[in-house]
mmCIF file of C-alpha atoms in Angstrom:
data_model
loop_
_atom_site.group_PDB
_atom_site.id
_atom_site.type_symbol
_atom_site.label_atom_id
_atom_site.label_comp_id
_atom_site.label_asym_id
_atom_site.label_seq_id
_atom_site.Cartn_x
_atom_site.Cartn_y
_atom_site.Cartn_z
ATOM 1 C CA MET A 236 0.000 0.000 0.000
ATOM 2 C CA THR A 237 2.862 2.401 0.698
ATOM 3 C CA ASN A 238 4.282 1.731 -2.756
ATOM 4 C CA GLN A 239 1.041 2.824 -4.461
ATOM 5 C CA ASN A 240 1.005 6.124 -2.542
ATOM 6 C CA SER A 241 4.542 6.969 -3.616
ATOM 7 C CA ASN A 242 3.688 6.204 -7.264
ATOM 8 C CA TYR A 243 0.609 8.432 -6.990
ATOM 9 C CA ARG A 244 2.727 11.323 -5.664
ATOM 10 C CA LYS A 245 5.182 10.975 -8.550
ATOM 11 C CA GLY A 246 2.275 11.153 -10.989
ATOM 12 C CA ASN A 247 1.076 14.410 -9.413
ATOM 13 C CA GLY A 248 4.480 16.016 -9.934
ATOM 14 C CA THR A 249 4.452 15.049 -13.588
ATOM 15 C CA GLY A 250 0.938 16.432 -14.018
ATOM 16 C CA PHE A 251 1.991 19.687 -12.378
ATOM 17 C CA ILE A 252 4.986 20.037 -14.692
ATOM 18 C CA ILE A 253 2.796 19.346 -17.732
ATOM 19 C CA PHE A 254 0.305 21.952 -16.485
ATOM 20 C CA ILE A 255 3.086 24.562 -16.113
ATOM 21 C CA ILE A 256 4.390 23.832 -19.624
ATOM 22 C CA PHE A 257 0.848 24.083 -20.983
ATOM 23 C CA LEU A 258 0.272 27.367 -19.144
ATOM 24 C CA LEU A 259 3.522 28.832 -20.507
ATOM 25 C CA GLY A 260 2.596 27.661 -23.999
ATOM 26 C CA ILE A 261 -0.693 29.540 -23.801
ATOM 27 C CA THR A 262 0.578 32.767 -22.219
ATOM 28 C CA LEU A 263 4.043 33.175 -23.744
ATOM 29 C CA PRO A 264 3.013 34.115 -27.306
ATOM 30 C CA PHE A 265 0.734 36.983 -26.249
ATOM 31 C CA HIS A 266 0.842 40.452 -24.684
ATOM 32 C CA TYR A 267 -1.869 40.939 -22.051
ATOM 33 C CA VAL A 268 -2.888 44.560 -21.376
ATOM 34 C CA PRO A 269 -5.474 44.437 -18.552
ATOM 35 C CA SER A 270 -5.923 48.229 -18.380
ATOM 36 C CA HIS A 271 -7.142 48.270 -22.007
ATOM 37 C CA LEU A 272 -8.725 44.789 -21.945
ATOM 38 C CA LYS A 273 -6.581 43.689 -24.887
ATOM 39 C CA VAL A 274 -4.654 40.563 -25.801
ATOM 40 C CA PHE A 275 -2.529 40.497 -28.935
ATOM 41 C CA PRO A 276 0.265 38.289 -30.274
ATOM 42 C CA LYS A 277 3.944 38.976 -29.709
ATOM 43 C CA ASN A 278 6.446 39.126 -32.541
ATOM 44 C CA ASN A 279 8.599 36.488 -30.816
ATOM 45 C CA PHE A 280 8.301 34.134 -27.858
ATOM 46 C CA THR A 281 9.830 35.843 -24.825
ATOM 47 C CA PHE A 282 8.925 36.442 -21.222
ATOM 48 C CA SER A 283 9.330 40.188 -21.662
ATOM 49 C CA HIS A 284 6.151 42.283 -21.636
ATOM 50 C CA THR A 285 3.795 39.321 -21.302
ATOM 51 C CA ILE A 286 1.636 41.285 -18.862
ATOM 52 C CA VAL A 287 1.755 44.985 -19.721
ATOM 53 C CA THR A 288 0.674 47.276 -16.901
ATOM 54 C CA GLN A 289 -0.377 50.889 -17.175
ATOM 55 C CA GLU A 290 2.896 51.799 -15.455
ATOM 56 C CA ASP A 291 4.828 50.086 -18.287
ATOM 57 C CA ILE A 292 2.909 52.119 -20.855
ATOM 58 C CA ASP A 293 3.363 55.367 -18.922
ATOM 59 C CA TYR A 294 7.110 54.726 -18.577
ATOM 60 C CA LEU A 295 7.478 54.077 -22.310
ATOM 61 C CA VAL A 296 5.550 57.240 -23.224
ATOM 62 C CA GLU A 297 7.549 59.323 -20.737
ATOM 63 C CA ARG A 298 10.815 57.883 -22.055
ATOM 64 C CA TYR A 299 9.754 58.745 -25.601
ATOM 65 C CA ASN A 300 8.650 62.278 -24.696
ATOM 66 C CA ASP A 301 11.924 63.008 -22.885
ATOM 67 C CA ALA A 302 14.118 61.603 -25.670
ATOM 68 C CA SER A 303 16.111 63.492 -28.263
ATOM 69 C CA PHE A 304 15.261 63.216 -31.962
ATOM 70 C CA PHE A 305 17.657 60.293 -32.541
ATOM 71 C CA GLU A 306 16.560 58.500 -29.374
ATOM 72 C CA LYS A 307 12.928 58.864 -30.505
ATOM 73 C CA GLN A 308 13.811 57.212 -33.803
ATOM 74 C CA ALA A 309 15.444 54.319 -31.918
ATOM 75 C CA ILE A 310 12.402 53.930 -29.647
ATOM 76 C CA LYS A 311 10.094 53.932 -32.693
ATOM 77 C CA ASN A 312 12.082 50.984 -34.059
ATOM 78 C CA GLU A 313 11.513 48.884 -30.914
ATOM 79 C CA ALA A 314 9.110 46.025 -31.604
ATOM 80 C CA PHE A 315 7.152 46.573 -28.373
ATOM 81 C CA PHE A 316 6.632 50.286 -29.117
ATOM 82 C CA ARG A 317 5.446 49.516 -32.662
ATOM 83 C CA LYS A 318 3.067 46.851 -31.365
ATOM 84 C CA LEU A 319 1.470 49.280 -28.894
ATOM 85 C CA ILE A 320 0.991 51.817 -31.692
ATOM 86 C CA GLU A 321 -0.531 49.168 -33.986
ATOM 87 C CA GLU A 322 -3.011 48.209 -31.269
ATOM 88 C CA GLY A 323 -3.962 51.839 -30.615
ATOM 89 C CA ILE A 324 -2.770 51.794 -27.018
ATOM 90 C CA ILE A 325 -0.333 54.643 -27.620
ATOM 91 C CA PHE A 326 -0.276 57.148 -30.454
ATOM 92 C CA GLU A 327 1.656 60.172 -31.614
ATOM 93 C CA THR A 328 0.296 63.695 -31.578
ATOM 94 C CA ASP A 329 1.655 66.797 -33.252
ATOM 95 C CA ASP A 330 1.390 69.037 -30.185
ATOM 96 C CA LYS A 331 4.052 71.692 -30.191
#
């Protein structure tokens, strides 16, 4: 009877690992933006910016607004920045 319990516990660990892999497989390819109720695909599979908070968006906009002309061009070329513009989460204005 003790042997069956130890086999059952080993099976639970395997199930947990499979669940974690499944969960990563579902969440990894997408950006989740809870403040805008949006989910959209990433350009590549990374852990970066999986859950995008309003603070992340505010930081990116502030960084862009404080940047020089050349730094702004570099920020515009970042995949994450382009994705947020495509989704309409951030946008440029011509305020002077």
